[in-house]
Tab-separated table of C-alpha atoms in Angstrom:
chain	number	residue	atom	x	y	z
A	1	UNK	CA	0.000	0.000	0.000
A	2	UNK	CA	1.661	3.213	-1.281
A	3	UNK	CA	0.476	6.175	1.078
A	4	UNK	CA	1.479	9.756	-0.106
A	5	UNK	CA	2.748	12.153	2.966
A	6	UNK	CA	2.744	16.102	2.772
A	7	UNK	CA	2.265	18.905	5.575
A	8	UNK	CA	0.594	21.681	3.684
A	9	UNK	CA	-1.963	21.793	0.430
A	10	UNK	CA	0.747	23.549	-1.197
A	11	UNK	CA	3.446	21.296	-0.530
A	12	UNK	CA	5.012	18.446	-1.593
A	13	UNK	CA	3.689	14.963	-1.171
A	14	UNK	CA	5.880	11.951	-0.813
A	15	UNK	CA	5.724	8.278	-1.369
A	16	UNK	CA	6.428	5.491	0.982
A	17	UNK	CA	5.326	2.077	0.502
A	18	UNK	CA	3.890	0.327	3.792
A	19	UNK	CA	4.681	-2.276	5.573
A	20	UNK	CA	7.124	-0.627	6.193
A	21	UNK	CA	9.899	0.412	9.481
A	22	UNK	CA	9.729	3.065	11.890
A	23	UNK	CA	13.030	4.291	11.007
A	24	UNK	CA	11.947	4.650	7.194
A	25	UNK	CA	9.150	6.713	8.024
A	26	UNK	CA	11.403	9.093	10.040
A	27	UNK	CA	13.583	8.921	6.945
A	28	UNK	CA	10.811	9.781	4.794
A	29	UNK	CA	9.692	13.036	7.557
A	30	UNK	CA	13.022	14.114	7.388
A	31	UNK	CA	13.307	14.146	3.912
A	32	UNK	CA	9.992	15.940	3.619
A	33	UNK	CA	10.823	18.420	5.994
A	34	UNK	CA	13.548	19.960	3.561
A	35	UNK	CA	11.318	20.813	0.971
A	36	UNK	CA	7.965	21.804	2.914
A	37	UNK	CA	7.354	25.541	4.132
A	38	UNK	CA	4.512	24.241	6.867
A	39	UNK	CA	4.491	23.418	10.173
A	40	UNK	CA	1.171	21.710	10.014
A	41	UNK	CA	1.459	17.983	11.490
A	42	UNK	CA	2.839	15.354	8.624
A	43	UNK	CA	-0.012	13.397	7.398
A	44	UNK	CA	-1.629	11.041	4.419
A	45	UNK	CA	-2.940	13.027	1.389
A	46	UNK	CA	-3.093	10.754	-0.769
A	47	UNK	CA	-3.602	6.666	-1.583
A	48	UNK	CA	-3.395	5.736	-5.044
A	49	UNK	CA	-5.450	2.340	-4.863
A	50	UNK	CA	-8.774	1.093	-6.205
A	51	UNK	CA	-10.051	1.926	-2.797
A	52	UNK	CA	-9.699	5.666	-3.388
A	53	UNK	CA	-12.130	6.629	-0.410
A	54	UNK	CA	-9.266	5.026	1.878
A	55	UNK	CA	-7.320	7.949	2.048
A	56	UNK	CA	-10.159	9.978	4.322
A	57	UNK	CA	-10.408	7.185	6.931
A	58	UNK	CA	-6.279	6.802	7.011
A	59	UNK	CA	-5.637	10.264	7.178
A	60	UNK	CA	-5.991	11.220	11.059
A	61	UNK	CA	-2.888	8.481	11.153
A	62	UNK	CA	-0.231	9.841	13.167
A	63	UNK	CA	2.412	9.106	11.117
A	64	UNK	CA	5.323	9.767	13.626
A	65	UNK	CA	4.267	7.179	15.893
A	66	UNK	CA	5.308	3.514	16.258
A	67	UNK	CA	1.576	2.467	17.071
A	68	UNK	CA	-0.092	4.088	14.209
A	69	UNK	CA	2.952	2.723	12.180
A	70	UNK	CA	2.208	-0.472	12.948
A	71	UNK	CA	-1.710	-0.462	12.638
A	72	UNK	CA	-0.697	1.375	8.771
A	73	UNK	CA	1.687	-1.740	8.058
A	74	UNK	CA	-1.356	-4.555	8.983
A	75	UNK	CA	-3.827	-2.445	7.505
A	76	UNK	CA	-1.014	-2.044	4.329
A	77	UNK	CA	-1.348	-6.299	4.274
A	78	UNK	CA	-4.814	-6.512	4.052
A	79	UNK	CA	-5.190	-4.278	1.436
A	80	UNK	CA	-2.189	-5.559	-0.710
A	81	UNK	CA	-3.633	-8.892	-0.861
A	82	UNK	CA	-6.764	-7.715	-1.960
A	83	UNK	CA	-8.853	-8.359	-5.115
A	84	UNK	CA	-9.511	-5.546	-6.741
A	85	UNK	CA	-13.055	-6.192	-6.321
A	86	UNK	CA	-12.567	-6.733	-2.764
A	87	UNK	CA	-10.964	-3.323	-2.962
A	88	UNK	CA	-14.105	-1.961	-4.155
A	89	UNK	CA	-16.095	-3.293	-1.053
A	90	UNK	CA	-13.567	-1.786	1.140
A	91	UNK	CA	-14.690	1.812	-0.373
A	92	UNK	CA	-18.065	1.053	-0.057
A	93	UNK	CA	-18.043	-0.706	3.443
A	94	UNK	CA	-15.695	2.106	5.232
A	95	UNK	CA	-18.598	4.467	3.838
A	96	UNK	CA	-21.291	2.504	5.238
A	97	UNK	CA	-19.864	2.011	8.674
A	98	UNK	CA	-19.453	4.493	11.379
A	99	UNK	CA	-15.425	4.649	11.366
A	100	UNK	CA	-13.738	6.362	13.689
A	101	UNK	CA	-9.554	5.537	13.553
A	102	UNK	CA	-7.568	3.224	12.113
A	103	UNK	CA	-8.898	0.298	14.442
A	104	UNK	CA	-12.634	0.558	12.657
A	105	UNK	CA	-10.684	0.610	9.446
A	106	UNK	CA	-8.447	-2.410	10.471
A	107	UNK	CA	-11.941	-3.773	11.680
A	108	UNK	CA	-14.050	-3.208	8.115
A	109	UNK	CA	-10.947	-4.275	6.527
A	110	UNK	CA	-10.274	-7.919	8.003
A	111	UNK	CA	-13.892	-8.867	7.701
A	112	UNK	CA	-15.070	-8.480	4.061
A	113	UNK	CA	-16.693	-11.106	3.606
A	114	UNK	CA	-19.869	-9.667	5.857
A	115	UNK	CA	-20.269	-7.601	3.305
A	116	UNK	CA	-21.964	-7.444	-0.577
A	117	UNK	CA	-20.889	-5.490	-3.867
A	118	UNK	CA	-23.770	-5.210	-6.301
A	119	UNK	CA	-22.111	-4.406	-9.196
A	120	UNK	CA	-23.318	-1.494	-11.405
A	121	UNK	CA	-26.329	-0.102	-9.003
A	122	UNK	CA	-25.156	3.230	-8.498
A	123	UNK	CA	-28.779	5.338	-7.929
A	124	UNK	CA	-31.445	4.294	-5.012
A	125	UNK	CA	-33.668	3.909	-8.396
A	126	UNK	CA	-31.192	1.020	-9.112
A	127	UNK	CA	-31.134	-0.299	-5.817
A	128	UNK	CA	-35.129	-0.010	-5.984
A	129	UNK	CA	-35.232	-2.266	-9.480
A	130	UNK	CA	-32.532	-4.607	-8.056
A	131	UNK	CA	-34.447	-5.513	-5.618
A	132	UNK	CA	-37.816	-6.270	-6.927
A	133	UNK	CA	-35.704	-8.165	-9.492
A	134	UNK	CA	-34.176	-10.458	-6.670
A	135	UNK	CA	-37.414	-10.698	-4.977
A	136	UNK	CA	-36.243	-8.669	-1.588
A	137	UNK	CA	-37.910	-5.710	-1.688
A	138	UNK	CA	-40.333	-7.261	0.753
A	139	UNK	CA	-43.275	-7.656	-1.230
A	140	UNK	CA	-43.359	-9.995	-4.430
A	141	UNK	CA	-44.732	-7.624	-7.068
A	142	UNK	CA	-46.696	-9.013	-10.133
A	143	UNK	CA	-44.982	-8.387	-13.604
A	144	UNK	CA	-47.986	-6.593	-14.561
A	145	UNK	CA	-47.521	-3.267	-12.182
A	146	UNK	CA	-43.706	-3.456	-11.865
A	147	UNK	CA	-43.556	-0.982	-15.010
A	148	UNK	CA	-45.513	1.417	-12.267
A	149	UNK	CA	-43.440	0.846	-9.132
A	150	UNK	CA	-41.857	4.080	-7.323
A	151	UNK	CA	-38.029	2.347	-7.464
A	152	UNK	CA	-36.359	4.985	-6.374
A	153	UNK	CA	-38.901	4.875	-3.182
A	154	UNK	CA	-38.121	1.116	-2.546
A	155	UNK	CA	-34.415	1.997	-2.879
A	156	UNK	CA	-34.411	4.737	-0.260
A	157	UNK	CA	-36.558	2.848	2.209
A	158	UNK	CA	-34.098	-0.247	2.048
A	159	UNK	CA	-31.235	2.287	2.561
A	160	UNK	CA	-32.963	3.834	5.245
A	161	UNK	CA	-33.719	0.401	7.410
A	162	UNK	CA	-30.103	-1.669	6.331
A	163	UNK	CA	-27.458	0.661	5.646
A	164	UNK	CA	-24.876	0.787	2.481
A	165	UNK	CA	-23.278	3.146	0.428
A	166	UNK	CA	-22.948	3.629	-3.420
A	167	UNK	CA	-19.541	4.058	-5.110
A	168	UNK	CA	-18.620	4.194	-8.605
A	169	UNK	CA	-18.688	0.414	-8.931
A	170	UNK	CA	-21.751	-0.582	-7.209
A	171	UNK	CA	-23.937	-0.756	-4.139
A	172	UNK	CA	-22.006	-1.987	-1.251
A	173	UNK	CA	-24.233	-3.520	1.817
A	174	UNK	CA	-24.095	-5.910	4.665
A	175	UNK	CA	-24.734	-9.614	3.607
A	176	UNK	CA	-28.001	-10.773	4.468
A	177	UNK	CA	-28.139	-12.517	8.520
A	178	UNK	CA	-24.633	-11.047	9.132
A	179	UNK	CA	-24.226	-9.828	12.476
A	180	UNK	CA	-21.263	-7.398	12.979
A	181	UNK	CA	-18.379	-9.104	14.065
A	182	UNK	CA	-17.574	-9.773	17.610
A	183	UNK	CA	-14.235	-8.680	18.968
A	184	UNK	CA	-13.314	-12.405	20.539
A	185	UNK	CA	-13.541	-13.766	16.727
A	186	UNK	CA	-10.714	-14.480	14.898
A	187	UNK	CA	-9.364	-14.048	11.258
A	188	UNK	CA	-10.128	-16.928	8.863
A	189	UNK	CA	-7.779	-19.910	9.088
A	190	UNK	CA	-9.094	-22.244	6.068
A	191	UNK	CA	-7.831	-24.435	3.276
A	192	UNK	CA	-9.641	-25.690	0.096
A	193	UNK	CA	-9.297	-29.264	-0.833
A	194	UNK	CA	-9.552	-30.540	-4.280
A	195	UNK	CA	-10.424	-33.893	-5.763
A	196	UNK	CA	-11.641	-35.270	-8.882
A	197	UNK	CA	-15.266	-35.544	-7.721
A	198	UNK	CA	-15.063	-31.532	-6.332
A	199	UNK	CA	-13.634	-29.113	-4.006
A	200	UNK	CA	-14.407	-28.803	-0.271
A	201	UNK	CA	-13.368	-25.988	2.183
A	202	UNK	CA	-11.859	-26.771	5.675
A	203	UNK	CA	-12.202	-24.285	8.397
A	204	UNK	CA	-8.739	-24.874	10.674
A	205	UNK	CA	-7.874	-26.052	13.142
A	206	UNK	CA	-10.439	-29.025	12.411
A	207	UNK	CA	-11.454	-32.310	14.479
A	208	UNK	CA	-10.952	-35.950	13.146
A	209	UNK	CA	-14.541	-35.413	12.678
A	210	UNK	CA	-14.240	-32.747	10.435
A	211	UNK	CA	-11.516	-34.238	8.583
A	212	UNK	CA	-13.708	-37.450	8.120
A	213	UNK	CA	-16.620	-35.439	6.543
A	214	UNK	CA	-14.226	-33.228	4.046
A	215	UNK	CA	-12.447	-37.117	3.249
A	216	UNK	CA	-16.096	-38.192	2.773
A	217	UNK	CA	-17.572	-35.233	0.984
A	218	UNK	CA	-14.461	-35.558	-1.565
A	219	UNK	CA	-14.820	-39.304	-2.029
A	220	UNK	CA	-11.297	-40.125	-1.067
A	221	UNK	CA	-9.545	-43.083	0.726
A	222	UNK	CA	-7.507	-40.743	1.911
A	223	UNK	CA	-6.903	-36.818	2.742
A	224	UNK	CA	-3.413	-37.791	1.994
A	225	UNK	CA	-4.337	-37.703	-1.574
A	226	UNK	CA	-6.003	-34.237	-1.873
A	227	UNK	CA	-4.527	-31.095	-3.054
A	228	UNK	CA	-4.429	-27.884	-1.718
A	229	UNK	CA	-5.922	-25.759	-4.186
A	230	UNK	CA	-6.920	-22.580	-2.238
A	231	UNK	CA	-5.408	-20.947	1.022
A	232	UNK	CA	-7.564	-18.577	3.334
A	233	UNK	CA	-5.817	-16.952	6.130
A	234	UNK	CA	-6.752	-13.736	7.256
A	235	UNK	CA	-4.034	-12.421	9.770
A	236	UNK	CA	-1.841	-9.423	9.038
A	237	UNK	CA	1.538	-11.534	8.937
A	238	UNK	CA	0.215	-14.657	6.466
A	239	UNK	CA	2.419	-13.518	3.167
A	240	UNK	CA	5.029	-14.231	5.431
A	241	UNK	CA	4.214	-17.609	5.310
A	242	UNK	CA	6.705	-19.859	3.103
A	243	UNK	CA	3.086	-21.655	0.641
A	244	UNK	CA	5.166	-23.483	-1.721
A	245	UNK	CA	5.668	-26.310	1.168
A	246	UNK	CA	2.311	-26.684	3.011
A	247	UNK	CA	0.634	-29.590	4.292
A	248	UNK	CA	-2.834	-30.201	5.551
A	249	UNK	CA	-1.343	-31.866	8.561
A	250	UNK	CA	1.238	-28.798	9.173
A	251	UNK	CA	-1.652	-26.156	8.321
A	252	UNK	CA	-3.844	-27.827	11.103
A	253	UNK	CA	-1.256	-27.761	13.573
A	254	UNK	CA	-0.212	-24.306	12.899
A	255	UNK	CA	-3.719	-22.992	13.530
A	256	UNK	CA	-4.140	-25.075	16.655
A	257	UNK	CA	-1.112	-22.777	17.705
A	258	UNK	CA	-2.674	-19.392	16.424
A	259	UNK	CA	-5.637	-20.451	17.991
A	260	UNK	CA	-4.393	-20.417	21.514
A	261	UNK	CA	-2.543	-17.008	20.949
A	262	UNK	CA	-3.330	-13.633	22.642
A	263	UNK	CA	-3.119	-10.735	20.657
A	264	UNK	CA	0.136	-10.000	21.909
A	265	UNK	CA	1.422	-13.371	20.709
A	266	UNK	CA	0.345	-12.907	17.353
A	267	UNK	CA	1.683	-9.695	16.863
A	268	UNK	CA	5.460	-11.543	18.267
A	269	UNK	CA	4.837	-14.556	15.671
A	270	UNK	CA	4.381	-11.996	12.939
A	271	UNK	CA	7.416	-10.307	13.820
A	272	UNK	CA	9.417	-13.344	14.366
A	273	UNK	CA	8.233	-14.884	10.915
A	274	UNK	CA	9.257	-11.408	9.734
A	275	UNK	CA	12.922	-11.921	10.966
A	276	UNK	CA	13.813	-15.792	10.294
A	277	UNK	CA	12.687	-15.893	7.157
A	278	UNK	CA	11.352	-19.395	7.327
A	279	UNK	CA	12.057	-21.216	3.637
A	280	UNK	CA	9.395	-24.025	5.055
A	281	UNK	CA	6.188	-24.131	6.501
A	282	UNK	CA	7.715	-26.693	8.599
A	283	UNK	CA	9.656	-24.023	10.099
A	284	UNK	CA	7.127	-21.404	10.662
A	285	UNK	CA	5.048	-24.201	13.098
A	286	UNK	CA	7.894	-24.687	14.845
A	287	UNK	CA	8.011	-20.665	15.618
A	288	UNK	CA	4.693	-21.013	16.772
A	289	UNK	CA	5.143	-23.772	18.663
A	290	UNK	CA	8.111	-21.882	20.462
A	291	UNK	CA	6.319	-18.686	20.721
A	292	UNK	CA	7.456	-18.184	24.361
A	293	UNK	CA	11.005	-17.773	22.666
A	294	UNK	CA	10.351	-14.383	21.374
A	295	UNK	CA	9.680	-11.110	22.647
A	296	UNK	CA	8.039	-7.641	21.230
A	297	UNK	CA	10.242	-5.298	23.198
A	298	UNK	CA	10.355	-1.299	23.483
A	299	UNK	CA	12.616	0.212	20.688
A	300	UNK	CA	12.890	3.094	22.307
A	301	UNK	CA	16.774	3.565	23.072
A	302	UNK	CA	16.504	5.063	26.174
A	303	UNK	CA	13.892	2.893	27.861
A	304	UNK	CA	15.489	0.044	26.896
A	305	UNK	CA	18.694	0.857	28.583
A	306	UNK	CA	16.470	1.775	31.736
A	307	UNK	CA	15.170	-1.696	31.420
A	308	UNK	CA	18.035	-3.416	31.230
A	309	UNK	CA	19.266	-1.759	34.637
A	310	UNK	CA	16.256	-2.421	35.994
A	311	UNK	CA	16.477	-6.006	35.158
A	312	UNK	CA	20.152	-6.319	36.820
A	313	UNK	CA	18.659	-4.820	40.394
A	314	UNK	CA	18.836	-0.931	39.666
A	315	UNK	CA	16.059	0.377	42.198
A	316	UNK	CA	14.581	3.817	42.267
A	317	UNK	CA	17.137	5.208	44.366
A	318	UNK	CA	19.985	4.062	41.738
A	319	UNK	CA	18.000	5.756	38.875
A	320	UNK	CA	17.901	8.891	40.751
A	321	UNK	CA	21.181	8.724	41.121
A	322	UNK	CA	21.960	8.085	37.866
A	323	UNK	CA	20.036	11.024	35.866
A	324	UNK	CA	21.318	13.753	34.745
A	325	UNK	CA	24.899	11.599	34.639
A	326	UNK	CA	23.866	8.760	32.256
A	327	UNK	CA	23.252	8.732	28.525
A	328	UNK	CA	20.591	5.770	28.324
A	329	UNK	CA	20.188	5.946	25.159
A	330	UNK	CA	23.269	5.039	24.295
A	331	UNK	CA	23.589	2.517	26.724
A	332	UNK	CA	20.071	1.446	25.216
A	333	UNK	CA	21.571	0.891	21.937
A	334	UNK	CA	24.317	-0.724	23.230
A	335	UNK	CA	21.769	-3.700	24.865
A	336	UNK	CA	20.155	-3.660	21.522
A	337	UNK	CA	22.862	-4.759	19.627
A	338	UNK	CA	23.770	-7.513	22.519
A	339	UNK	CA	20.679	-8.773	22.474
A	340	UNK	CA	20.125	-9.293	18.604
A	341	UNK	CA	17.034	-7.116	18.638
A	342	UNK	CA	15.329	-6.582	15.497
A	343	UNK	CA	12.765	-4.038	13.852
A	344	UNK	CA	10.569	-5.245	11.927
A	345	UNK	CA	6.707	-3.806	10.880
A	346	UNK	CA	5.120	-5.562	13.770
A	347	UNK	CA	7.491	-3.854	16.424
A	348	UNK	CA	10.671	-4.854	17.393
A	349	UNK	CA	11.556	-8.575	18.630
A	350	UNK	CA	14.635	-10.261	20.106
A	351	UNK	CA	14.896	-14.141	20.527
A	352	UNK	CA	15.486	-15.445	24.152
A	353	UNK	CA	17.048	-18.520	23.765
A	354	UNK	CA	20.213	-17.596	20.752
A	355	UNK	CA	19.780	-13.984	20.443
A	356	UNK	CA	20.246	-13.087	16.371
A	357	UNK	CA	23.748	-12.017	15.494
A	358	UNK	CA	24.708	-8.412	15.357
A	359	UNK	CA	23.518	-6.641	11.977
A	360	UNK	CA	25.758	-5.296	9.825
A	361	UNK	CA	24.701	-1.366	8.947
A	362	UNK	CA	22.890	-1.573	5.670
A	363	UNK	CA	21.708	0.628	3.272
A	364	UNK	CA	18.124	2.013	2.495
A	365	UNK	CA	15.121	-0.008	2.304
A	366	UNK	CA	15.343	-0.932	-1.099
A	367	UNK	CA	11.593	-1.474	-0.822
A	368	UNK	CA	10.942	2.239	-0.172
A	369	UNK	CA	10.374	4.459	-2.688
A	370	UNK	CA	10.461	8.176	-2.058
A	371	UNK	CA	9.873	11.055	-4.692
A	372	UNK	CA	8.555	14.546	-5.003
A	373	UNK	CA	5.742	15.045	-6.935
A	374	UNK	CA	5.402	19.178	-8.021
């Protein structure tokens, strides 16, 4: 997701690409602030996507902070591995709902599927003649005094009493019997199964049970001898995840493992999966399965050198001795480095057990891309 940044209306914008790091953003400020004659607050202007209308609900993003930062970079997933027409929903469903901040447009985002387009229904006199055509206008109208119907009347009464908005693609509404999404509910986890006699989707993590009626409902001896034609999984860190090696055995027990996670937890197994670099599936279980080995810490320099004394029996006392005398940052940096911590979009993460090896200074993000537009 490419997000343009300015300060004023009349000056420039620049690029950046989420997901992306902390530090590249304060690159991209920086770089920003030597061409810009505000003082007004850096913020999006600009998203050049299919889902135009995303720029309004992104914009009160506080750019300069690691928490909005982060929220950007999932939101920048979801929206990357997006259809366009799923992009199209997204317009239409963030102007439907009552959004206020990126976590209602993190919310909308991760649950399209509660929600319709109807493709080319742009006018409540549309809407009106869409439904009567589909039979859910709430009255089944004979042929003979359709050509006499108010449409645009019908239309505006269903908008009225279910919600939706119009874009320029269609009429975007709630899917019939779909309830808005309870916090406690997770992402989808699912796989779909072909055979020769069909396909079958399998929610995850599933029972023998389950697996007996997808073997059944495929007419197979075996599971063993399906393959994996589709993969559904709806968290923020999932293109992380190496596909080219997945099993339906290895797929189950990974979501047994998300399962059990607390939102913290998933947040450290999307940073750690950001970091290894798993080349197998295999592998990216077995960070789940060793969750407890990894840690989201505070990047902030100086608090982590605060930590760290506290953490080798500093009290109060010694602190307030200390100010004023010590640079903590430094010394925070200094920790950093011993203890292999890394940045990554999800926050930063350090590994308990064999902390990662110091990293060499590198150059840009290649990934980046930053550019004045007059």
């Amino acid at each position: 997701m490419t997000a343009y940044l300015s300060r004023g209306e009349h000056d420039p914008e620049y690029s950046i690409r989420f997901p992306t790091t902390p530090d590249s953003v304060r690159t991209a400020i920086t770089e920003l602030d030597e061409h810009c004659t505000s003082s007004e607050p850096v913020r999006i202007v600009g998203t050049p996507s299919p889902a135009t209308a995303l720029c309004q609900y992104i914009s009160c993003a506080n750019v300069g902070e690691e928490a909005d930062i982060l929220k950007l970079n999932m939101l920048a997933g979801l929206v990357d591995g997006m259809s366009t027409q799923e992009q199209h929903i997204l317009w239409g469903a963030l102007d439907a709902e009552s959004i206020d901040g990126l976590d209602d447009v993190l919310r909308v985002a991760s649950s399209l599927e509660q929600y319709q387009l109807v493709e080319g229904v742009t006018s409540y006199k549309q809407l009106g003649g869409w439904l009567v055509e589909h039979g859910l206008a709430g009255v089944d109208f004979p042929e003979e005094v359709r050509p006499y119907l108010n449409y645009e009347g019908i239309g505006l009464e269903y908008g009225d009493s279910h919600g939706g908005a119009f874009t320029p693609y269609g009429y975007v509404k709630r899917r019939e019997g779909v309830q808005t999404q309870k916090a406690e509910d997770r992402p989808s986890f699912a796989l779909t199964l072909v055979s020769p006699t069909g396909t079958y989707r399998l929610d995850l993590p599933a029972s023998d049970a389950e697996f007996e009626q997808a073997r059944g409902a495929l007419g197979l001896d075996s599971l063993d001898s399906a393959v994996i034609g589709d993969v559904e999984i709806g968290y923020t860190w999932a293109h992380l995840l190496p596909m080219n090696s997945i099993t339906l055995d290895e797929a189950n027990l990974l979501a047994q493992f998300v399962q059990r996670m607390s939102e913290s937890e998933l947040r450290t197994f999307g940073a750690a999966l950001e970091t290894e670099e798993s080349a197998a599936f295999s592998d990216a279980v077995c960070i789940a399965e060793n969750i407890d080995d990894y840690e989201l810490v505070d990047s902030t320099d100086g608090a982590y050198g605060r930590d760290a004394l506290r953490k080798a029996g500093a009290t109060d006392e010694v602190f307030g001795l200390l100010d004023g005398f010590t640079d903590f940052d430094a010394l925070g940096r200094s920790e950093m480095e011993a203890d292999g911590v890394r940045e990554t979009s999800f926050g930063s993460v350090r590994r308990l057990s064999v902390p990662w090896p110091r990293q060499e200074p590198t150059q840009p993000e290649p990934g980046m891309t930053i550019g004045m537009s007059l």
